[in-house]
Short mmCIF file of N, CA and C in Angstrom, two decimals:
data_model
loop_
_atom_site.label_atom_id
_atom_site.label_comp_id
_atom_site.label_asym_id
_atom_site.label_seq_id
_atom_site.Cartn_x
_atom_site.Cartn_y
_atom_site.Cartn_z
N MET Q 1492 -84.85 21.94 -79.91
CA MET Q 1492 -84.52 22.20 -81.23
C MET Q 1492 -84.49 23.76 -81.87
N LYS Q 1493 -83.44 24.03 -81.72
CA LYS Q 1493 -84.37 25.69 -82.87
C LYS Q 1493 -84.48 25.05 -83.82
N THR Q 1494 -85.56 25.99 -84.10
CA THR Q 1494 -85.33 25.41 -85.72
C THR Q 1494 -85.66 27.07 -86.28
N MET Q 1495 -85.16 26.85 -87.73
CA MET Q 1495 -84.48 27.79 -88.57
C MET Q 1495 -85.54 28.75 -88.77
N THR Q 1496 -86.04 30.49 -88.94
CA THR Q 1496 -86.20 30.82 -90.16
C THR Q 1496 -86.52 30.26 -91.77
N ASP Q 1497 -87.10 30.99 -91.94
CA ASP Q 1497 -87.64 31.07 -93.55
C ASP Q 1497 -85.56 32.20 -94.31
N GLU Q 1498 -85.53 33.35 -93.43
CA GLU Q 1498 -84.66 33.89 -93.90
C GLU Q 1498 -82.98 33.02 -93.67
N GLU Q 1499 -82.94 31.90 -92.14
CA GLU Q 1499 -81.88 31.38 -92.47
C GLU Q 1499 -81.58 29.96 -92.88
N ALA Q 1500 -82.99 29.96 -93.81
CA ALA Q 1500 -82.19 28.50 -94.35
C ALA Q 1500 -82.69 28.92 -95.76
N ASP Q 1501 -83.24 29.86 -96.32
CA ASP Q 1501 -82.65 30.18 -97.74
C ASP Q 1501 -81.50 31.27 -98.02
N ALA Q 1502 -81.03 31.16 -97.04
CA ALA Q 1502 -79.15 32.06 -97.55
C ALA Q 1502 -78.07 30.97 -96.28
N LEU Q 1503 -78.43 29.35 -95.92
CA LEU Q 1503 -77.77 28.06 -96.47
C LEU Q 1503 -77.98 27.31 -97.28
N ASP Q 1504 -79.66 27.91 -97.85
CA ASP Q 1504 -79.52 27.05 -99.29
C ASP Q 1504 -79.07 27.83 -100.52
N GLU Q 1505 -78.42 28.66 -100.54
CA GLU Q 1505 -77.86 29.75 -101.14
C GLU Q 1505 -76.66 29.42 -101.43
N TYR Q 1506 -75.43 29.79 -99.30
CA TYR Q 1506 -74.25 29.76 -99.24
C TYR Q 1506 -73.80 28.01 -100.13
N TYR Q 1507 -74.88 26.67 -99.46
CA TYR Q 1507 -74.37 25.93 -100.51
C TYR Q 1507 -74.26 25.05 -101.67
N THR Q 1508 -75.93 26.17 -102.39
CA THR Q 1508 -75.28 26.38 -103.89
C THR Q 1508 -73.80 26.82 -104.27
N LYS Q 1509 -73.87 27.98 -104.19
CA LYS Q 1509 -72.48 28.79 -104.39
C LYS Q 1509 -71.59 27.99 -104.19
N ASN Q 1510 -70.90 27.82 -102.78
CA ASN Q 1510 -69.95 26.39 -102.18
C ASN Q 1510 -70.42 24.74 -101.76
N PRO Q 1511 -70.51 24.38 -103.39
CA PRO Q 1511 -70.97 22.64 -102.65
C PRO Q 1511 -70.15 22.42 -102.20
N PRO Q 1512 -69.49 21.49 -101.08
CA PRO Q 1512 -69.28 20.52 -100.33
C PRO Q 1512 -67.95 19.60 -100.86
N ARG Q 1513 -67.12 19.98 -101.16
CA ARG Q 1513 -65.85 18.87 -101.76
C ARG Q 1513 -65.47 17.37 -100.13
N VAL Q 1514 -65.83 16.77 -101.72
CA VAL Q 1514 -65.22 15.22 -100.96
C VAL Q 1514 -63.84 14.63 -101.37
N ASP Q 1515 -63.24 14.65 -100.84
CA ASP Q 1515 -61.31 13.66 -101.43
C ASP Q 1515 -61.76 12.43 -101.39
N PRO Q 1516 -61.35 12.05 -102.33
CA PRO Q 1516 -61.93 10.51 -102.06
C PRO Q 1516 -60.69 9.64 -101.73
N SER Q 1517 -59.30 10.26 -101.49
CA SER Q 1517 -58.31 9.29 -100.84
C SER Q 1517 -58.53 8.97 -99.63
N LYS Q 1518 -59.42 10.67 -98.92
CA LYS Q 1518 -59.34 9.78 -97.32
C LYS Q 1518 -60.87 8.78 -97.55
N ASN Q 1519 -60.97 8.13 -96.12
CA ASN Q 1519 -61.77 6.94 -96.78
C ASN Q 1519 -63.40 7.80 -95.81
N GLY Q 1520 -63.71 7.35 -96.59
CA GLY Q 1520 -65.81 7.97 -96.67
C GLY Q 1520 -65.93 8.56 -97.74
N GLY Q 1521 -65.47 8.52 -98.31
CA GLY Q 1521 -64.74 9.71 -99.98
C GLY Q 1521 -66.27 8.16 -100.78
N PHE Q 1522 -66.46 8.91 -101.80
CA PHE Q 1522 -67.91 8.79 -102.69
C PHE Q 1522 -66.73 8.22 -103.47
N ALA Q 1523 -66.01 8.16 -103.65
CA ALA Q 1523 -65.13 7.90 -105.16
C ALA Q 1523 -64.75 6.55 -105.28
N LYS Q 1524 -65.05 5.73 -103.25
CA LYS Q 1524 -63.97 4.77 -102.52
C LYS Q 1524 -65.41 3.05 -102.89
N LYS Q 1525 -66.97 3.61 -102.72
CA LYS Q 1525 -68.16 2.97 -103.06
C LYS Q 1525 -67.76 2.78 -103.97
N SER Q 1526 -67.97 1.32 -104.93
CA SER Q 1526 -69.07 1.89 -106.87
C SER Q 1526 -71.00 1.09 -106.31
N PHE Q 1527 -71.50 2.07 -107.24
CA PHE Q 1527 -72.98 1.76 -106.52
C PHE Q 1527 -73.62 0.85 -108.02
N LYS Q 1528 -73.77 -0.19 -108.30
CA LYS Q 1528 -74.24 -1.14 -109.42
C LYS Q 1528 -76.02 -0.82 -108.81
N LEU Q 1529 -76.85 -0.99 -109.94
CA LEU Q 1529 -77.97 -0.83 -110.13
C LEU Q 1529 -78.05 -2.32 -111.08
N ILE Q 1530 -79.33 -2.70 -110.04
CA ILE Q 1530 -79.33 -4.84 -110.99
C ILE Q 1530 -80.81 -4.16 -110.79
N ALA Q 1531 -81.11 -4.44 -112.21
CA ALA Q 1531 -82.70 -4.61 -111.87
C ALA Q 1531 -83.68 -6.02 -111.51
N ILE Q 1532 -84.87 -6.81 -110.94
CA ILE Q 1532 -85.24 -7.65 -110.96
C ILE Q 1532 -86.55 -7.67 -111.15
N ASP Q 1533 -87.33 -9.01 -110.96
CA ASP Q 1533 -88.50 -8.61 -110.88
C ASP Q 1533 -89.50 -8.72 -109.98
N ASP Q 1534 -90.94 -8.80 -109.80
CA ASP Q 1534 -92.51 -8.32 -109.28
C ASP Q 1534 -91.26 -9.16 -107.63
N LEU Q 1535 -92.14 -10.06 -108.27
CA LEU Q 1535 -91.53 -11.37 -107.37
C LEU Q 1535 -90.78 -11.33 -106.80
N SER Q 1536 -89.72 -11.47 -107.37
CA SER Q 1536 -88.28 -11.93 -106.13
C SER Q 1536 -88.14 -10.02 -105.37
N ALA Q 1537 -88.37 -8.94 -106.27
CA ALA Q 1537 -89.15 -8.23 -105.03
C ALA Q 1537 -89.70 -7.44 -103.68
N ASP Q 1538 -90.66 -8.13 -104.22
CA ASP Q 1538 -91.76 -8.48 -103.50
C ASP Q 1538 -90.71 -9.48 -101.96
N TYR Q 1539 -90.39 -10.45 -102.55
CA TYR Q 1539 -89.74 -11.48 -101.56
C TYR Q 1539 -88.56 -11.45 -100.81
N LEU Q 1540 -87.22 -9.84 -101.17
CA LEU Q 1540 -86.20 -9.27 -100.77
C LEU Q 1540 -87.38 -8.33 -99.52
N ILE Q 1541 -88.66 -7.76 -100.01
CA ILE Q 1541 -88.49 -6.96 -99.28
C ILE Q 1541 -89.80 -6.77 -97.75
N THR Q 1542 -90.46 -8.88 -98.36
CA THR Q 1542 -90.95 -9.45 -96.77
C THR Q 1542 -90.30 -9.39 -95.73
N LYS Q 1543 -88.88 -10.45 -96.24
CA LYS Q 1543 -88.06 -11.35 -95.84
C LYS Q 1543 -87.10 -9.99 -95.37
N ALA Q 1544 -87.11 -8.60 -95.67
CA ALA Q 1544 -86.55 -7.22 -94.73
C ALA Q 1544 -86.62 -7.10 -93.93
N LEU Q 1545 -88.24 -7.39 -93.91
CA LEU Q 1545 -89.08 -6.77 -92.84
C LEU Q 1545 -89.58 -7.93 -91.70
N SER Q 1546 -89.71 -9.28 -91.70
CA SER Q 1546 -89.82 -9.89 -90.69
C SER Q 1546 -88.59 -9.88 -90.56
N ASP Q 1547 -87.59 -10.08 -90.30
CA ASP Q 1547 -85.77 -10.51 -90.06
C ASP Q 1547 -85.24 -8.90 -89.35
N HIS Q 1548 -85.43 -8.44 -89.98
CA HIS Q 1548 -85.11 -6.79 -89.27
C HIS Q 1548 -83.74 -6.61 -89.98
N LYS Q 1549 -83.95 -6.36 -91.13
CA LYS Q 1549 -83.09 -6.50 -92.74
C LYS Q 1549 -83.35 -5.99 -93.62
N THR Q 1550 -81.85 -5.32 -93.68
CA THR Q 1550 -82.63 -4.32 -95.43
C THR Q 1550 -81.85 -4.94 -96.18
N PRO Q 1551 -82.56 -4.78 -97.80
CA PRO Q 1551 -82.81 -6.20 -99.24
C PRO Q 1551 -80.88 -6.21 -98.52
N ASP Q 1552 -80.26 -4.96 -99.41
CA ASP Q 1552 -78.69 -5.86 -99.48
C ASP Q 1552 -78.02 -6.98 -98.64
N GLN Q 1553 -78.95 -6.89 -97.39
CA GLN Q 1553 -77.97 -7.18 -96.20
C GLN Q 1553 -78.80 -9.68 -97.05
N ILE Q 1554 -79.80 -9.59 -96.98
CA ILE Q 1554 -80.74 -10.58 -97.23
C ILE Q 1554 -80.60 -11.52 -98.86
N ILE Q 1555 -79.21 -9.72 -100.08
CA ILE Q 1555 -78.77 -10.42 -100.79
C ILE Q 1555 -77.11 -11.31 -101.11
N ASN Q 1556 -76.99 -10.45 -100.38
CA ASN Q 1556 -75.38 -11.12 -98.90
C ASN Q 1556 -75.44 -12.51 -99.05
N GLU Q 1557 -76.88 -12.31 -97.91
CA GLU Q 1557 -76.07 -13.84 -97.27
C GLU Q 1557 -76.88 -14.64 -98.21
N MET Q 1558 -77.66 -14.43 -99.13
CA MET Q 1558 -78.47 -15.69 -100.05
C MET Q 1558 -77.16 -15.60 -101.08
N VAL Q 1559 -76.32 -14.34 -101.24
CA VAL Q 1559 -75.54 -14.99 -102.21
C VAL Q 1559 -73.72 -15.33 -101.55
N ARG Q 1560 -73.98 -15.37 -99.80
CA ARG Q 1560 -72.67 -16.54 -99.75
C ARG Q 1560 -73.27 -17.98 -99.06
N GLU Q 1561 -74.07 -17.65 -99.37
CA GLU Q 1561 -74.19 -18.93 -98.81
C GLU Q 1561 -74.54 -20.06 -100.11
N LYS Q 1562 -75.62 -19.29 -101.21
CA LYS Q 1562 -74.78 -20.35 -102.67
C LYS Q 1562 -73.42 -20.44 -102.85
N LEU Q 1563 -72.55 -19.50 -101.99
CA LEU Q 1563 -70.75 -19.78 -102.88
C LEU Q 1563 -70.56 -20.82 -101.34
N ALA Q 1564 -70.78 -20.55 -100.26
CA ALA Q 1564 -70.64 -21.46 -99.42
C ALA Q 1564 -70.74 -23.29 -99.92
N ALA Q 1565 -72.34 -23.21 -100.68
CA ALA Q 1565 -72.97 -25.03 -101.72
C ALA Q 1565 -71.80 -24.69 -102.82
N ALA Q 1566 -71.32 -24.45 -102.64
CA ALA Q 1566 -71.05 -24.80 -104.17
C ALA Q 1566 -69.28 -25.61 -103.69
N MET Q 1567 -68.54 -24.27 -103.26
CA MET Q 1567 -67.57 -24.91 -102.54
C MET Q 1567 -67.39 -26.24 -101.35
#
């Protein structure tokens, strides 16, 4: 893979600074289709999620999703 020179990188930076990409929310994959929610958790919960995610080779969100689905299934 060819690497960029400093001049090429500066030119790309200037181009995208002056011409930012446009996102069309009506098309699939647009950023507007997904909502991101930030939640705060305590250190113990964060440590548990990270440890469980690493041991299961999953992301913390996947662990949370599984836990929520288990709780919902148990409640029904």
